[in-house]
Short mmCIF file of C-alpha atoms in Angstrom, two decimals:
data_model
loop_
_atom_site.label_atom_id
_atom_site.label_comp_id
_atom_site.label_asym_id
_atom_site.label_seq_id
_atom_site.Cartn_x
_atom_site.Cartn_y
_atom_site.Cartn_z
CA MET A 1 -46.25 73.85 11.04
CA ALA A 2 -47.15 73.15 7.42
CA SER A 3 -45.40 76.35 6.38
CA SER A 4 -42.22 75.23 8.15
CA THR A 5 -42.32 71.84 6.40
CA TYR A 6 -42.82 73.52 3.03
CA GLY A 7 -39.83 75.80 3.72
CA ASP A 8 -37.62 72.83 4.65
CA ASP A 9 -38.61 70.96 1.46
CA ARG A 10 -37.91 74.03 -0.67
CA THR A 11 -34.50 74.51 0.97
CA GLN A 12 -33.57 70.88 0.38
CA ARG A 13 -34.68 71.09 -3.25
CA ILE A 14 -32.57 74.20 -3.80
CA MET A 15 -29.57 72.50 -2.19
CA ARG A 16 -30.02 69.41 -4.41
CA GLU A 17 -30.25 71.60 -7.48
CA GLN A 18 -27.07 73.44 -6.50
CA VAL A 19 -25.21 70.16 -5.97
CA GLN A 20 -26.46 68.82 -9.29
CA SER A 21 -25.47 72.07 -11.01
CA ARG A 22 -21.93 71.88 -9.60
CA TRP A 23 -21.73 68.22 -10.58
CA MET A 24 -22.86 69.00 -14.14
CA ARG A 25 -20.32 71.85 -14.45
CA ALA A 26 -17.54 69.60 -13.19
CA TYR A 27 -18.36 66.80 -15.62
CA GLU A 28 -19.51 68.92 -18.54
CA PRO A 29 -16.17 68.62 -20.41
CA ILE A 30 -16.56 64.83 -20.62
CA ARG A 31 -19.62 65.34 -22.82
CA HIS A 32 -17.29 66.82 -25.45
CA LEU A 33 -14.82 63.93 -25.51
CA ASP A 34 -13.49 63.10 -28.99
CA PRO A 35 -13.94 59.31 -29.31
CA ILE A 36 -12.44 59.24 -32.81
CA LEU A 37 -9.20 60.74 -31.53
CA VAL A 38 -8.92 58.33 -28.60
CA GLY A 39 -9.98 55.30 -30.64
CA THR A 40 -7.52 55.99 -33.45
CA ALA A 41 -4.61 56.46 -31.02
CA LEU A 42 -5.45 53.20 -29.22
CA LEU A 43 -5.80 51.36 -32.53
CA LEU A 44 -2.38 52.58 -33.68
CA ALA A 45 -0.82 51.53 -30.38
CA GLY A 46 -2.44 48.09 -30.68
CA ILE A 47 -1.08 47.71 -34.20
CA GLY A 48 2.31 48.72 -32.87
CA VAL A 49 2.26 45.97 -30.22
CA ALA A 50 1.38 43.38 -32.89
CA LEU A 51 4.17 44.60 -35.18
CA ILE A 52 6.70 44.57 -32.33
CA PHE A 53 5.66 41.00 -31.57
CA SER A 54 6.25 40.03 -35.19
CA ALA A 55 9.54 41.91 -35.42
CA THR A 56 11.10 40.54 -32.23
CA THR A 57 9.96 36.98 -31.67
CA THR A 58 12.18 35.59 -34.42
CA ARG A 59 15.22 37.58 -33.36
CA VAL A 60 14.98 36.79 -29.66
CA GLY A 61 14.70 33.12 -30.54
CA GLN A 62 18.19 33.37 -32.04
CA GLY A 63 19.87 34.10 -28.72
CA GLY A 64 18.40 37.45 -27.72
CA GLU A 65 16.52 38.26 -24.55
CA ALA A 66 13.48 36.40 -23.22
CA SER A 67 10.64 35.89 -25.66
CA LEU A 68 7.92 38.55 -25.55
CA GLY A 69 10.10 40.84 -23.42
CA PHE A 70 9.72 43.75 -25.85
CA VAL A 71 5.98 43.17 -26.11
CA TRP A 72 5.41 43.14 -22.35
CA ARG A 73 7.40 46.34 -21.88
CA GLN A 74 5.46 48.03 -24.66
CA LEU A 75 2.18 46.94 -23.06
CA LEU A 76 3.36 48.35 -19.74
CA ALA A 77 4.19 51.64 -21.47
CA LEU A 78 0.75 51.56 -23.10
CA GLY A 79 -0.87 51.26 -19.68
CA LEU A 80 1.19 54.14 -18.31
CA GLY A 81 0.42 56.13 -21.44
CA GLY A 82 -3.30 55.61 -20.84
CA VAL A 83 -2.91 57.00 -17.32
CA GLY A 84 -0.92 59.93 -18.71
CA MET A 85 -3.61 60.63 -21.28
CA VAL A 86 -6.32 60.71 -18.60
CA VAL A 87 -4.28 63.03 -16.36
CA ALA A 88 -3.46 65.37 -19.26
CA ALA A 89 -7.13 65.46 -20.25
CA VAL A 90 -8.61 65.96 -16.78
CA LEU A 91 -6.40 68.85 -15.63
CA ASP A 92 -7.56 72.11 -17.20
CA TYR A 93 -5.01 72.99 -19.88
CA ARG A 94 -5.06 76.61 -18.72
CA TRP A 95 -3.82 75.37 -15.36
CA ILE A 96 -1.15 73.32 -17.14
CA ARG A 97 -0.06 76.57 -18.82
CA GLY A 98 0.90 77.87 -15.40
CA LEU A 99 3.17 74.85 -14.92
CA ALA A 100 5.20 75.68 -18.05
CA PRO A 101 8.30 76.94 -16.15
CA LEU A 102 8.35 73.83 -13.92
CA LEU A 103 7.91 71.37 -16.81
CA TYR A 104 10.56 73.16 -18.84
CA GLY A 105 13.01 73.24 -15.92
CA VAL A 106 12.57 69.51 -15.22
CA SER A 107 13.15 68.65 -18.89
CA ILE A 108 16.39 70.69 -18.97
CA VAL A 109 17.65 69.00 -15.81
CA LEU A 110 16.97 65.57 -17.31
CA LEU A 111 18.73 66.54 -20.57
CA VAL A 112 21.79 67.57 -18.57
CA VAL A 113 21.73 64.48 -16.36
CA VAL A 114 21.55 62.07 -19.32
CA LEU A 115 24.86 63.47 -20.61
CA ILE A 116 26.66 62.42 -17.41
CA PRO A 117 28.60 59.22 -18.31
CA SER A 118 27.80 57.55 -14.99
CA VAL A 119 24.05 58.18 -15.44
CA GLY A 120 23.20 58.17 -19.15
CA THR A 121 23.13 54.81 -20.89
CA LEU A 122 25.38 54.60 -23.96
CA VAL A 123 23.74 52.73 -26.86
CA ASN A 124 25.17 52.71 -30.41
CA GLY A 125 27.35 55.73 -29.68
CA SER A 126 24.51 57.87 -28.26
CA ARG A 127 23.75 58.73 -24.64
CA ARG A 128 19.97 59.26 -24.82
CA TRP A 129 18.50 57.16 -22.01
CA ILE A 130 18.46 57.08 -18.22
CA SER A 131 18.03 53.54 -16.93
CA LEU A 132 15.43 53.27 -14.16
CA GLY A 133 15.33 49.62 -13.27
CA GLY A 134 13.75 47.86 -16.23
CA PHE A 135 12.59 51.12 -17.83
CA ASN A 136 14.70 53.43 -20.00
CA LEU A 137 13.67 57.08 -19.74
CA GLN A 138 14.40 59.22 -22.81
CA PRO A 139 14.56 62.91 -21.76
CA SER A 140 14.39 64.21 -25.34
CA GLU A 141 10.79 62.95 -25.60
CA ILE A 142 9.83 64.81 -22.43
CA ALA A 143 11.56 67.92 -23.78
CA LYS A 144 9.22 67.96 -26.78
CA ILE A 145 6.18 68.40 -24.52
CA ALA A 146 7.97 70.94 -22.34
CA VAL A 147 9.02 73.07 -25.31
CA ILE A 148 5.51 73.03 -26.78
CA ILE A 149 3.90 74.18 -23.52
CA ALA A 150 6.61 76.74 -22.65
CA ILE A 151 6.69 78.50 -26.03
CA ALA A 152 2.89 78.38 -26.43
CA ALA A 153 2.51 79.94 -22.96
CA LEU A 154 4.98 82.71 -23.81
CA LEU A 155 3.30 83.52 -27.12
CA TYR A 156 -0.09 83.52 -25.40
CA GLU A 157 1.10 85.95 -22.75
CA ARG A 158 2.35 88.31 -25.47
CA GLY A 159 -1.15 88.31 -26.96
CA GLY A 160 -0.26 86.88 -30.36
CA GLU A 161 1.81 89.96 -31.24
CA PRO A 162 5.42 88.74 -31.12
CA THR A 163 8.14 91.36 -30.72
CA LEU A 164 11.87 90.96 -31.22
CA GLY A 165 12.17 90.25 -27.50
CA THR A 166 9.57 87.50 -27.75
CA LEU A 167 11.40 86.05 -30.73
CA LEU A 168 14.71 85.92 -28.88
CA ALA A 169 13.08 84.44 -25.77
CA CYS A 170 11.45 81.68 -27.83
CA LEU A 171 14.72 80.99 -29.63
CA ALA A 172 16.41 80.54 -26.26
CA LEU A 173 13.62 78.28 -24.97
CA ALA A 174 14.02 76.02 -28.00
CA GLY A 175 17.77 76.42 -28.47
CA ILE A 176 18.82 75.19 -25.02
CA PRO A 177 17.09 71.77 -25.22
CA ALA A 178 17.94 71.43 -28.91
CA GLY A 179 21.62 72.01 -28.14
CA LEU A 180 21.63 69.52 -25.27
CA ILE A 181 19.88 66.92 -27.41
CA PHE A 182 22.42 67.52 -30.20
CA LEU A 183 25.21 66.71 -27.72
CA GLU A 184 23.79 63.23 -26.96
CA PRO A 185 24.11 63.11 -30.03
CA ASP A 186 20.59 63.00 -31.47
CA LEU A 187 20.41 65.14 -34.59
CA GLY A 188 16.89 63.98 -35.49
CA SER A 189 15.27 65.06 -32.20
CA ALA A 190 17.18 68.36 -32.27
CA ILE A 191 15.74 69.09 -35.71
CA VAL A 192 12.27 68.19 -34.38
CA ILE A 193 12.60 70.89 -31.69
CA VAL A 194 13.50 73.46 -34.36
CA TRP A 195 10.51 72.35 -36.45
CA LEU A 196 8.19 72.76 -33.46
CA LEU A 197 9.46 76.30 -33.00
CA PHE A 198 8.72 77.09 -36.66
CA VAL A 199 5.16 75.72 -36.43
CA MET A 200 4.36 77.61 -33.24
CA PHE A 201 5.77 80.84 -34.66
CA LEU A 202 3.57 80.39 -37.72
CA VAL A 203 0.41 79.92 -35.64
CA GLY A 204 1.47 82.53 -33.12
CA GLY A 205 1.50 85.31 -35.70
CA LEU A 206 5.20 85.79 -36.39
CA PRO A 207 5.72 87.84 -39.59
CA LEU A 208 6.56 85.74 -42.65
CA ARG A 209 9.81 87.65 -43.25
CA TRP A 210 10.99 86.63 -39.79
CA LEU A 211 10.07 83.00 -40.53
CA ALA A 212 12.04 83.16 -43.77
CA GLY A 213 15.04 84.56 -41.92
CA LEU A 214 14.81 81.79 -39.31
CA ALA A 215 14.61 79.14 -42.06
CA VAL A 216 17.75 80.51 -43.73
CA GLY A 217 19.51 80.69 -40.37
CA GLY A 218 18.54 77.13 -39.54
CA ILE A 219 19.83 75.80 -42.84
CA GLY A 220 23.06 77.73 -42.31
CA ALA A 221 23.47 76.26 -38.82
CA VAL A 222 23.03 72.70 -40.12
CA ALA A 223 25.53 73.34 -42.92
CA TYR A 224 28.04 74.75 -40.42
CA ALA A 225 27.58 71.69 -38.18
CA PHE A 226 28.58 69.43 -41.07
CA ILE A 227 31.44 71.60 -42.30
CA GLY A 228 32.76 72.23 -38.80
CA GLY A 229 32.98 68.54 -37.95
CA PHE A 230 30.30 68.60 -35.26
CA ILE A 231 28.45 65.69 -36.87
CA LYS A 232 29.43 62.21 -35.73
CA SER A 233 30.80 59.75 -38.28
CA TYR A 234 27.76 57.46 -38.12
CA GLN A 235 25.44 60.44 -38.68
CA LEU A 236 27.48 61.45 -41.72
CA GLU A 237 27.32 57.85 -42.89
CA ARG A 238 23.53 57.93 -42.76
CA LEU A 239 23.37 61.13 -44.77
CA THR A 240 25.81 59.71 -47.34
CA ALA A 241 23.62 56.63 -47.71
CA PHE A 242 20.59 58.86 -48.36
CA LEU A 243 22.32 61.08 -50.91
CA ASP A 244 24.14 58.27 -52.75
CA GLN A 245 21.88 55.24 -52.56
CA GLY A 246 23.28 53.61 -55.64
CA ASN A 247 26.91 53.22 -54.69
CA SER A 248 28.68 54.78 -51.71
CA ALA A 249 31.83 53.36 -50.16
CA GLN A 250 31.37 55.61 -47.10
CA ALA A 251 27.78 54.62 -46.43
CA GLY A 252 28.63 51.26 -44.85
CA ASP A 253 26.00 49.81 -42.51
CA ALA A 254 23.57 52.66 -43.19
CA LEU A 255 23.40 51.81 -46.89
CA TYR A 256 22.96 48.12 -46.05
CA GLN A 257 20.09 48.97 -43.71
CA LEU A 258 18.45 51.21 -46.28
CA ASN A 259 18.75 48.61 -49.04
CA GLN A 260 17.33 45.85 -46.84
CA SER A 261 14.49 48.13 -45.80
CA MET A 262 13.48 48.87 -49.39
CA ILE A 263 13.77 45.18 -50.31
CA ALA A 264 11.42 44.25 -47.44
CA ILE A 265 8.84 46.89 -48.31
CA GLY A 266 9.01 46.08 -52.01
CA SER A 267 8.60 42.35 -51.39
CA GLY A 268 5.24 43.00 -49.72
CA GLN A 269 3.77 44.14 -53.06
CA LEU A 270 0.01 44.77 -52.91
CA ALA A 271 -1.32 42.72 -49.98
CA GLY A 272 1.86 41.59 -48.21
CA GLN A 273 3.25 38.19 -47.28
CA GLY A 274 1.09 37.80 -44.18
CA PHE A 275 1.51 38.41 -40.47
CA ARG A 276 4.85 36.99 -39.27
CA GLN A 277 5.49 35.58 -42.74
CA GLY A 278 7.95 38.20 -43.98
CA THR A 279 11.20 36.65 -45.22
CA GLN A 280 13.39 39.69 -44.47
CA ASN A 281 11.94 39.88 -40.99
CA ALA A 282 12.31 36.15 -40.35
CA ALA A 283 15.95 36.22 -41.47
CA ALA A 284 16.66 39.29 -39.26
CA PHE A 285 18.16 41.18 -42.20
CA ILE A 286 16.88 44.59 -41.02
CA PRO A 287 18.53 45.99 -37.87
CA GLU A 288 16.26 47.83 -35.42
CA ASN A 289 13.10 46.78 -37.27
CA HIS A 290 11.13 46.94 -34.01
CA THR A 291 12.06 50.58 -33.39
CA ASP A 292 13.01 53.09 -36.09
CA PHE A 293 12.43 50.69 -39.00
CA ILE A 294 9.15 49.15 -37.91
CA PHE A 295 7.45 50.41 -41.07
CA THR A 296 9.41 47.74 -42.98
CA VAL A 297 7.39 45.11 -41.10
CA VAL A 298 4.18 46.81 -42.21
CA GLY A 299 5.28 46.95 -45.85
CA GLU A 300 6.57 43.39 -45.99
CA GLU A 301 3.77 41.65 -44.11
CA PHE A 302 0.77 43.76 -45.13
CA GLY A 303 1.91 45.29 -48.41
CA PHE A 304 0.77 48.50 -50.03
CA VAL A 305 -2.79 48.08 -48.72
CA GLY A 306 -1.66 47.69 -45.10
CA SER A 307 0.75 50.60 -45.39
CA LEU A 308 -2.02 52.77 -46.80
CA VAL A 309 -4.35 51.84 -43.94
CA LEU A 310 -1.69 52.72 -41.37
CA LEU A 311 -1.01 56.09 -43.00
CA ALA A 312 -4.75 56.73 -43.18
CA LEU A 313 -5.00 56.28 -39.41
CA PHE A 314 -2.29 58.89 -38.94
CA ALA A 315 -4.21 61.16 -41.32
CA VAL A 316 -7.30 60.76 -39.10
CA LEU A 317 -5.28 61.83 -36.05
CA MET A 318 -3.97 64.88 -37.90
CA TRP A 319 -7.48 65.78 -39.07
CA ARG A 320 -8.86 65.65 -35.54
CA GLY A 321 -5.88 67.61 -34.24
CA LEU A 322 -6.27 70.34 -36.86
CA ARG A 323 -9.98 70.56 -36.10
CA ILE A 324 -9.21 71.01 -32.41
CA ALA A 325 -6.67 73.73 -33.23
CA MET A 326 -9.25 75.59 -35.32
CA ILE A 327 -11.99 75.52 -32.65
CA ALA A 328 -9.75 76.08 -29.62
CA LYS A 329 -11.07 78.70 -27.22
CA ASP A 330 -7.80 80.63 -26.91
CA LEU A 331 -4.46 81.17 -28.61
CA PHE A 332 -2.61 78.91 -26.18
CA GLY A 333 -4.84 75.96 -27.05
CA ALA A 334 -4.56 76.67 -30.78
CA ILE A 335 -0.75 76.80 -30.65
CA VAL A 336 -0.44 73.64 -28.56
CA ALA A 337 -2.82 71.66 -30.82
CA SER A 338 -1.08 72.90 -33.99
CA ALA A 339 2.34 71.99 -32.60
CA ILE A 340 1.16 68.47 -31.77
CA VAL A 341 -0.18 68.03 -35.31
CA GLY A 342 3.06 69.43 -36.74
CA LEU A 343 5.12 67.07 -34.60
CA LEU A 344 3.01 64.08 -35.65
CA GLY A 345 3.21 64.96 -39.34
CA LEU A 346 6.98 65.45 -39.29
CA GLN A 347 7.75 62.24 -37.42
CA VAL A 348 5.51 60.13 -39.64
CA PHE A 349 6.96 61.64 -42.81
CA VAL A 350 10.60 61.28 -41.71
CA ASN A 351 10.19 57.77 -40.27
CA VAL A 352 8.34 56.38 -43.28
CA GLY A 353 10.50 58.39 -45.67
CA MET A 354 13.78 57.00 -44.35
CA THR A 355 12.58 53.41 -44.85
CA ILE A 356 11.85 54.05 -48.54
CA GLY A 357 14.83 56.29 -49.27
CA ILE A 358 13.19 59.73 -49.53
CA ALA A 359 14.48 61.03 -46.17
CA PRO A 360 17.80 60.59 -44.34
CA ILE A 361 18.07 58.02 -41.55
CA THR A 362 17.72 60.12 -38.39
CA GLY A 363 16.53 57.69 -35.72
CA ILE A 364 13.08 59.24 -35.36
CA PRO A 365 10.49 56.62 -34.23
CA LEU A 366 7.05 56.11 -35.75
CA PRO A 367 4.53 57.58 -33.27
CA PHE A 368 2.45 55.03 -31.30
CA VAL A 369 3.90 52.16 -33.35
CA SER A 370 7.67 51.95 -32.80
CA TYR A 371 9.01 50.22 -29.70
CA GLY A 372 9.87 52.74 -27.00
CA GLY A 373 8.22 53.34 -23.66
CA THR A 374 8.95 57.06 -23.22
CA SER A 375 7.84 57.84 -26.76
CA LEU A 376 4.54 55.97 -26.36
CA ILE A 377 3.78 57.61 -23.01
CA MET A 378 4.65 61.02 -24.44
CA TRP A 379 2.32 60.59 -27.40
CA PHE A 380 -0.62 59.55 -25.24
CA ALA A 381 0.04 62.57 -23.01
CA LEU A 382 -0.14 64.74 -26.14
CA ILE A 383 -3.43 63.08 -27.11
CA GLY A 384 -4.64 63.93 -23.61
CA LEU A 385 -3.73 67.58 -24.21
CA LEU A 386 -5.70 67.58 -27.46
CA LEU A 387 -8.70 66.10 -25.63
CA ASN A 388 -8.28 68.73 -22.93
CA ILE A 389 -8.39 71.59 -25.42
CA HIS A 390 -11.34 70.05 -27.25
CA MET A 391 -13.41 69.36 -24.13
CA ARG A 392 -12.97 72.87 -22.73
CA ARG A 393 -13.60 74.87 -25.89
CA PHE A 394 -16.91 76.19 -24.43
CA ARG A 395 -15.56 77.06 -20.95
#
């Protein structure tokens, strides 16, 4: 009888140990969470909400929509972005790799649908959004994630040894969404897709001579687009304003926006004029200062010091992303992490650069900070992917 009791106790102990072992394996990735990455992203998003509040409350008081409407929608997007980040972090990224064809196909369908006049919402001459009740979905933001996962999966399957066939397949995977985005028209996001392709080719082991050839071909394609008249008049106006900032009769509103932007940033001087105390912001001199030109609010209200702090936070994100790319367990994770860092660096440089006159005005938002629900959700999903790769580097 005693022997039977001992056997039952031993069996129960073994079963408990097996359950505990499975539980530990299931939750082991959480032990490797990167709190700096998550905290920095949340801090940037919080700063963005405060800046949107400052940028919009004066303007809406002058006959715009209900007060705090932009802020509430951004907070809603922040909540959805948090959910997206958790989902992207929990699902094993190697399982997500298998979903690459589905994600890519959905993004292409959305890019086609947004071009339909009865579906896509026309704003300032561009058809970039699909209105879903009170939320505007921007398919080009979803396409960025889809392209990253699809091309990284293809390069991974080819074992990091790209052939001419792999090159052509990747060019097609990037070229189709880039072309559809260009038709919206959205030249900035189309260029972003091309940049992502270049970064992933670099990490994926493409020979440098092929990269040089692609760079030359890309420059030639952009030149042909301008010469062939494929660029819209307002896009040409923005480029003219960038190239001839001193005096350009063709620049029109773009030159006005650029001049007002530089005046606002310059007026902030060292420490800024104070939160919601910016004169350019209060007078609503800067169009779209809650979206593409939100960095003007930073410069005017918080000055050089505040601008430096904001850029430092982006530098922290890039540092953590590069670290994750370097310690990733496989090539797929390394390519995805590198592409996310490349995307972040390009968008920050172009967005900040166009407000101070060192980059053309392309309509690229400032990640986590600019107003835009789809963009914010997309960036938190990308942070979730980085967490995913980091947490599973030992499995």
